[in-house]
């Protein structure tokens, strides 16, 4: 079935499937496992870092839903995990609406197979490098009203957008479309604390043809320009309003998450 999907290449590692393997999922191939294991030999932190990113995204979504946000756009969604954005948002705020956006055909197939939810979830094909197309996609607009506050999630996706593709431009386009009271959830890889580990992971990505651009704290903070930072600001992922379970891997060194995260509010 997967071999019939347009754009599906079983011979090359894939971002979503690599991430799925690191999270302990089952939707990956031998080529992804081989690349992930190579990555883990060079940077053993990667498995815990993947868990830290997923936990951060879901914490942020839950906190925003508890605070009154009722609609979310998750861009660069990746393969569904045991807990999904719409499940977490729906538990905190029954009736919350979620649009998932990805350009990977396998990811889209898995997302479209999620159980029906009375029309509160949409799946749209889209590339973050073309934010205007995402914002105007009819499937996104079926569940998202950009005239009302929205939470836009960019979880571990902008470091796969090179500088030439304009990450600042992308975030600015999203910000312009967001109503006052909206929030941006952002996590981003950085080599600030453990440059060797991040460089080793990046080399595996690059050999697989996957662009990877970790950025420093100041550059990541620039991506959040125009948003009011929610406490505690831009921090290592396990430090952002942690639940007790989220600290297990990172008690000694939150920087082992290899990524910074923050939530910004549009005034």
mmCIF file of C-alpha atoms in Angstrom:
data_model
loop_
_atom_site.group_PDB
_atom_site.id
_atom_site.type_symbol
_atom_site.label_atom_id
_atom_site.label_comp_id
_atom_site.label_asym_id
_atom_site.label_seq_id
_atom_site.Cartn_x
_atom_site.Cartn_y
_atom_site.Cartn_z
ATOM 1 C CA UNK A 1 0.000 0.000 0.000
ATOM 2 C CA UNK A 2 2.718 2.479 1.022
ATOM 3 C CA UNK A 3 4.711 1.653 -2.089
ATOM 4 C CA UNK A 4 1.843 2.957 -4.208
ATOM 5 C CA UNK A 5 1.873 6.379 -2.564
ATOM 6 C CA UNK A 6 3.158 9.172 -4.750
ATOM 7 C CA UNK A 7 6.429 10.500 -3.355
ATOM 8 C CA UNK A 8 6.994 7.478 -1.107
ATOM 9 C CA UNK A 9 10.605 6.249 -1.211
ATOM 10 C CA UNK A 10 11.327 3.104 0.813
ATOM 11 C CA UNK A 11 15.072 3.351 0.097
ATOM 12 C CA UNK A 12 15.729 6.722 1.750
ATOM 13 C CA UNK A 13 15.368 7.721 5.424
ATOM 14 C CA UNK A 14 12.393 9.961 6.094
ATOM 15 C CA UNK A 15 12.059 12.636 8.798
ATOM 16 C CA UNK A 16 8.669 11.492 10.066
ATOM 17 C CA UNK A 17 9.620 7.820 10.146
ATOM 18 C CA UNK A 18 12.948 8.549 11.882
ATOM 19 C CA UNK A 19 11.089 10.506 14.529
ATOM 20 C CA UNK A 20 8.556 7.711 14.884
ATOM 21 C CA UNK A 21 11.367 5.224 15.512
ATOM 22 C CA UNK A 22 12.978 7.478 18.118
ATOM 23 C CA UNK A 23 9.618 7.767 19.883
ATOM 24 C CA UNK A 24 9.233 3.981 19.968
ATOM 25 C CA UNK A 25 6.560 3.832 17.276
ATOM 26 C CA UNK A 26 6.020 1.170 14.645
ATOM 27 C CA UNK A 27 5.575 3.149 11.413
ATOM 28 C CA UNK A 28 9.124 3.047 10.075
ATOM 29 C CA UNK A 29 11.250 0.990 7.693
ATOM 30 C CA UNK A 30 14.637 -0.708 7.923
ATOM 31 C CA UNK A 31 16.322 2.257 6.238
ATOM 32 C CA UNK A 32 14.914 4.582 8.914
ATOM 33 C CA UNK A 33 15.974 2.285 11.742
ATOM 34 C CA UNK A 34 19.498 2.077 10.342
ATOM 35 C CA UNK A 35 19.790 5.861 10.080
ATOM 36 C CA UNK A 36 18.310 6.380 13.543
ATOM 37 C CA UNK A 37 20.663 3.854 15.119
ATOM 38 C CA UNK A 38 23.611 5.565 13.433
ATOM 39 C CA UNK A 39 22.363 8.834 14.865
ATOM 40 C CA UNK A 40 21.995 7.323 18.332
ATOM 41 C CA UNK A 41 25.529 5.910 18.265
ATOM 42 C CA UNK A 42 26.848 9.409 17.590
ATOM 43 C CA UNK A 43 24.321 11.281 19.736
ATOM 44 C CA UNK A 44 22.653 9.022 22.337
ATOM 45 C CA UNK A 45 20.589 11.995 23.503
ATOM 46 C CA UNK A 46 18.443 11.876 20.366
ATOM 47 C CA UNK A 47 15.876 9.406 21.692
ATOM 48 C CA UNK A 48 15.257 11.410 24.851
ATOM 49 C CA UNK A 49 15.296 14.620 22.802
ATOM 50 C CA UNK A 50 12.494 13.300 20.584
ATOM 51 C CA UNK A 51 10.431 12.459 23.680
ATOM 52 C CA UNK A 52 11.141 15.894 25.134
ATOM 53 C CA UNK A 53 9.918 17.601 21.983
ATOM 54 C CA UNK A 54 6.700 15.620 21.811
ATOM 55 C CA UNK A 55 6.025 16.192 25.501
ATOM 56 C CA UNK A 56 6.645 19.937 25.121
ATOM 57 C CA UNK A 57 4.230 20.246 22.194
ATOM 58 C CA UNK A 58 1.465 18.390 24.006
ATOM 59 C CA UNK A 59 2.009 20.353 27.247
ATOM 60 C CA UNK A 60 1.809 23.616 25.358
ATOM 61 C CA UNK A 61 -1.356 22.570 23.515
ATOM 62 C CA UNK A 62 -2.977 21.454 26.766
ATOM 63 C CA UNK A 63 -2.061 24.677 28.561
ATOM 64 C CA UNK A 64 -3.400 26.801 25.713
ATOM 65 C CA UNK A 65 -6.627 24.808 25.540
ATOM 66 C CA UNK A 66 -7.051 25.180 29.304
ATOM 67 C CA UNK A 67 -6.528 28.924 28.851
ATOM 68 C CA UNK A 68 -9.325 29.191 26.281
ATOM 69 C CA UNK A 69 -7.782 28.501 22.858
ATOM 70 C CA UNK A 70 -10.268 26.384 20.919
ATOM 71 C CA UNK A 71 -8.543 25.834 17.580
ATOM 72 C CA UNK A 72 -5.068 24.673 16.567
ATOM 73 C CA UNK A 73 -3.050 24.281 13.372
ATOM 74 C CA UNK A 74 -0.247 21.719 13.666
ATOM 75 C CA UNK A 75 2.194 22.229 10.780
ATOM 76 C CA UNK A 76 4.723 19.516 10.050
ATOM 77 C CA UNK A 77 2.660 17.145 12.113
ATOM 78 C CA UNK A 78 4.568 13.930 11.580
ATOM 79 C CA UNK A 79 3.136 10.459 12.114
ATOM 80 C CA UNK A 80 0.422 10.177 14.777
ATOM 81 C CA UNK A 81 1.693 9.008 18.156
ATOM 82 C CA UNK A 82 -0.063 7.499 21.147
ATOM 83 C CA UNK A 83 -1.222 10.993 22.123
ATOM 84 C CA UNK A 84 -2.262 13.424 19.401
ATOM 85 C CA UNK A 85 -2.850 17.156 19.405
ATOM 86 C CA UNK A 86 -6.586 16.817 18.844
ATOM 87 C CA UNK A 87 -6.910 14.290 21.666
ATOM 88 C CA UNK A 88 -5.005 16.475 24.130
ATOM 89 C CA UNK A 89 -6.823 19.643 23.085
ATOM 90 C CA UNK A 90 -10.188 17.866 23.147
ATOM 91 C CA UNK A 91 -9.690 16.555 26.666
ATOM 92 C CA UNK A 92 -8.821 20.024 27.934
ATOM 93 C CA UNK A 93 -11.478 21.802 25.862
ATOM 94 C CA UNK A 94 -14.245 19.586 24.443
ATOM 95 C CA UNK A 95 -15.126 20.763 20.952
ATOM 96 C CA UNK A 96 -11.629 22.058 20.172
ATOM 97 C CA UNK A 97 -10.804 21.980 16.460
ATOM 98 C CA UNK A 98 -7.483 20.942 14.926
ATOM 99 C CA UNK A 99 -6.052 21.160 11.415
ATOM 100 C CA UNK A 100 -3.071 18.932 10.695
ATOM 101 C CA UNK A 101 -0.750 20.001 7.865
ATOM 102 C CA UNK A 102 2.080 17.964 6.358
ATOM 103 C CA UNK A 103 3.581 17.329 2.921
ATOM 104 C CA UNK A 104 4.614 13.703 3.498
ATOM 105 C CA UNK A 105 2.211 11.315 1.692
ATOM 106 C CA UNK A 106 2.633 8.568 4.304
ATOM 107 C CA UNK A 107 1.929 11.003 7.144
ATOM 108 C CA UNK A 108 -1.180 12.256 5.353
ATOM 109 C CA UNK A 109 -2.449 8.710 4.864
ATOM 110 C CA UNK A 110 -2.042 7.928 8.568
ATOM 111 C CA UNK A 111 -3.673 11.193 9.625
ATOM 112 C CA UNK A 112 -6.661 10.626 7.357
ATOM 113 C CA UNK A 113 -7.135 7.211 8.936
ATOM 114 C CA UNK A 114 -7.634 8.686 12.408
ATOM 115 C CA UNK A 115 -11.068 7.964 13.927
ATOM 116 C CA UNK A 116 -13.842 10.373 12.917
ATOM 117 C CA UNK A 117 -14.496 13.211 15.334
ATOM 118 C CA UNK A 118 -17.682 14.893 14.081
ATOM 119 C CA UNK A 119 -15.811 17.189 11.726
ATOM 120 C CA UNK A 120 -13.583 18.877 14.293
ATOM 121 C CA UNK A 121 -10.323 17.651 12.712
ATOM 122 C CA UNK A 122 -9.016 18.354 9.221
ATOM 123 C CA UNK A 123 -5.983 17.063 7.340
ATOM 124 C CA UNK A 124 -4.365 19.194 4.647
ATOM 125 C CA UNK A 125 -1.394 18.711 2.367
ATOM 126 C CA UNK A 126 0.912 21.678 2.675
ATOM 127 C CA UNK A 127 4.541 22.759 2.802
ATOM 128 C CA UNK A 128 5.662 25.155 5.529
ATOM 129 C CA UNK A 129 7.792 26.972 2.967
ATOM 130 C CA UNK A 130 4.521 28.173 1.391
ATOM 131 C CA UNK A 131 2.602 29.467 4.416
ATOM 132 C CA UNK A 132 0.072 31.400 2.347
ATOM 133 C CA UNK A 133 -1.099 28.182 0.700
ATOM 134 C CA UNK A 134 -1.564 26.593 4.129
ATOM 135 C CA UNK A 135 -3.476 29.584 5.459
ATOM 136 C CA UNK A 136 -5.817 29.513 2.472
ATOM 137 C CA UNK A 137 -6.209 25.750 2.170
ATOM 138 C CA UNK A 138 -9.923 24.848 2.059
ATOM 139 C CA UNK A 139 -9.466 21.878 4.395
ATOM 140 C CA UNK A 140 -7.752 24.089 6.963
ATOM 141 C CA UNK A 141 -10.452 26.743 6.628
ATOM 142 C CA UNK A 142 -13.150 24.134 7.114
ATOM 143 C CA UNK A 143 -12.259 23.881 10.813
ATOM 144 C CA UNK A 144 -10.141 26.995 11.502
ATOM 145 C CA UNK A 145 -11.436 30.567 11.689
ATOM 146 C CA UNK A 146 -8.422 32.865 11.585
ATOM 147 C CA UNK A 147 -10.600 35.749 12.770
ATOM 148 C CA UNK A 148 -10.580 34.021 16.180
ATOM 149 C CA UNK A 149 -7.591 33.135 18.382
ATOM 150 C CA UNK A 150 -5.683 30.118 17.137
ATOM 151 C CA UNK A 151 -2.698 28.123 18.353
ATOM 152 C CA UNK A 152 -0.191 27.407 15.573
ATOM 153 C CA UNK A 153 2.251 24.611 16.359
ATOM 154 C CA UNK A 154 5.705 24.460 14.773
ATOM 155 C CA UNK A 155 7.161 21.538 16.673
ATOM 156 C CA UNK A 156 10.708 20.617 15.611
ATOM 157 C CA UNK A 157 10.043 21.634 12.021
ATOM 158 C CA UNK A 158 11.763 24.978 11.359
ATOM 159 C CA UNK A 159 15.239 23.454 11.723
ATOM 160 C CA UNK A 160 14.394 21.549 8.536
ATOM 161 C CA UNK A 161 13.888 24.885 6.758
ATOM 162 C CA UNK A 162 17.126 26.386 5.503
ATOM 163 C CA UNK A 163 17.928 30.082 5.713
ATOM 164 C CA UNK A 164 17.458 30.405 1.950
ATOM 165 C CA UNK A 165 13.797 29.427 2.386
ATOM 166 C CA UNK A 166 13.182 32.306 4.777
ATOM 167 C CA UNK A 167 12.121 31.011 8.200
ATOM 168 C CA UNK A 168 11.599 34.597 9.382
ATOM 169 C CA UNK A 169 9.349 35.260 6.387
ATOM 170 C CA UNK A 170 7.389 32.094 7.113
ATOM 171 C CA UNK A 171 6.718 32.954 10.752
ATOM 172 C CA UNK A 172 5.842 36.543 9.832
ATOM 173 C CA UNK A 173 3.249 35.325 7.319
ATOM 174 C CA UNK A 174 1.675 33.087 9.954
ATOM 175 C CA UNK A 175 1.706 35.902 12.511
ATOM 176 C CA UNK A 176 -0.053 38.317 10.160
ATOM 177 C CA UNK A 177 -2.886 35.821 9.686
ATOM 178 C CA UNK A 178 -3.369 35.186 13.405
ATOM 179 C CA UNK A 179 -6.015 37.092 15.349
ATOM 180 C CA UNK A 180 -5.054 38.927 18.535
ATOM 181 C CA UNK A 181 -4.942 36.460 21.408
ATOM 182 C CA UNK A 182 -3.451 33.750 19.184
ATOM 183 C CA UNK A 183 -0.320 31.809 20.156
ATOM 184 C CA UNK A 184 2.678 30.304 18.387
ATOM 185 C CA UNK A 185 4.193 27.113 19.829
ATOM 186 C CA UNK A 186 7.790 26.726 18.640
ATOM 187 C CA UNK A 187 10.534 24.172 19.301
ATOM 188 C CA UNK A 188 13.842 24.255 17.469
ATOM 189 C CA UNK A 189 17.115 22.303 17.550
ATOM 190 C CA UNK A 190 20.216 24.143 18.712
ATOM 191 C CA UNK A 191 23.870 23.243 19.060
ATOM 192 C CA UNK A 192 24.453 25.846 21.759
ATOM 193 C CA UNK A 193 25.086 23.365 24.580
ATOM 194 C CA UNK A 194 26.041 20.118 22.845
ATOM 195 C CA UNK A 195 27.409 21.076 19.432
ATOM 196 C CA UNK A 196 29.073 17.713 18.760
ATOM 197 C CA UNK A 197 25.857 15.743 19.308
ATOM 198 C CA UNK A 198 23.797 18.078 17.148
ATOM 199 C CA UNK A 199 26.445 18.118 14.407
ATOM 200 C CA UNK A 200 26.555 14.310 14.394
ATOM 201 C CA UNK A 201 22.767 14.072 14.075
ATOM 202 C CA UNK A 202 22.857 16.699 11.352
ATOM 203 C CA UNK A 203 25.405 14.729 9.370
ATOM 204 C CA UNK A 204 23.100 11.690 9.303
ATOM 205 C CA UNK A 205 20.238 13.897 8.101
ATOM 206 C CA UNK A 206 22.352 15.500 5.403
ATOM 207 C CA UNK A 207 23.625 12.178 4.053
ATOM 208 C CA UNK A 208 19.976 11.173 3.734
ATOM 209 C CA UNK A 209 19.299 14.320 1.725
ATOM 210 C CA UNK A 210 17.402 15.979 4.573
ATOM 211 C CA UNK A 211 18.348 19.650 5.107
ATOM 212 C CA UNK A 212 19.052 20.419 8.765
ATOM 213 C CA UNK A 213 19.787 23.873 10.153
ATOM 214 C CA UNK A 214 20.145 24.081 13.941
ATOM 215 C CA UNK A 215 20.199 27.661 15.145
ATOM 216 C CA UNK A 216 21.495 29.506 18.182
ATOM 217 C CA UNK A 217 19.326 30.935 20.948
ATOM 218 C CA UNK A 218 19.440 34.492 19.589
ATOM 219 C CA UNK A 219 18.367 33.396 16.119
ATOM 220 C CA UNK A 220 15.549 31.242 17.488
ATOM 221 C CA UNK A 221 14.396 34.142 19.649
ATOM 222 C CA UNK A 222 14.252 36.289 16.498
ATOM 223 C CA UNK A 223 11.741 33.844 15.032
ATOM 224 C CA UNK A 224 9.433 34.654 17.952
ATOM 225 C CA UNK A 225 9.736 38.401 17.373
ATOM 226 C CA UNK A 226 6.345 40.092 17.352
ATOM 227 C CA UNK A 227 4.926 37.709 19.941
ATOM 228 C CA UNK A 228 4.745 38.336 23.671
ATOM 229 C CA UNK A 229 6.675 35.472 25.319
ATOM 230 C CA UNK A 230 4.701 33.320 27.729
ATOM 231 C CA UNK A 231 6.507 32.395 30.921
ATOM 232 C CA UNK A 232 9.140 31.021 31.291
ATOM 233 C CA UNK A 233 10.204 32.299 27.859
ATOM 234 C CA UNK A 234 12.528 30.490 25.469
ATOM 235 C CA UNK A 235 14.038 27.592 27.429
ATOM 236 C CA UNK A 236 15.275 24.031 27.084
ATOM 237 C CA UNK A 237 12.234 21.912 26.313
ATOM 238 C CA UNK A 238 11.982 20.130 29.697
ATOM 239 C CA UNK A 239 12.037 23.515 31.438
ATOM 240 C CA UNK A 240 8.855 24.796 29.801
ATOM 241 C CA UNK A 241 6.178 24.347 32.489
ATOM 242 C CA UNK A 242 7.141 20.711 33.088
ATOM 243 C CA UNK A 243 4.888 18.024 34.450
ATOM 244 C CA UNK A 244 6.591 15.656 36.853
ATOM 245 C CA UNK A 245 6.807 12.881 34.266
ATOM 246 C CA UNK A 246 8.508 15.178 31.754
ATOM 247 C CA UNK A 247 11.579 15.690 33.930
ATOM 248 C CA UNK A 248 12.582 12.017 34.131
ATOM 249 C CA UNK A 249 15.164 12.105 31.319
ATOM 250 C CA UNK A 250 16.498 15.559 32.090
ATOM 251 C CA UNK A 251 16.842 15.994 35.857
ATOM 252 C CA UNK A 252 20.581 16.520 35.615
ATOM 253 C CA UNK A 253 20.808 18.381 32.294
ATOM 254 C CA UNK A 254 17.815 19.898 30.469
ATOM 255 C CA UNK A 255 20.172 20.792 27.610
ATOM 256 C CA UNK A 256 20.226 17.088 26.697
ATOM 257 C CA UNK A 257 16.917 17.805 24.947
ATOM 258 C CA UNK A 258 19.062 19.497 22.239
ATOM 259 C CA UNK A 259 16.273 21.993 21.531
ATOM 260 C CA UNK A 260 14.763 25.208 22.823
ATOM 261 C CA UNK A 261 11.047 25.842 23.030
ATOM 262 C CA UNK A 262 8.712 28.680 23.757
ATOM 263 C CA UNK A 263 5.193 29.956 23.319
ATOM 264 C CA UNK A 264 4.430 33.462 22.112
ATOM 265 C CA UNK A 265 1.163 35.404 22.193
ATOM 266 C CA UNK A 266 0.037 37.854 19.548
ATOM 267 C CA UNK A 267 -1.252 40.960 21.297
#
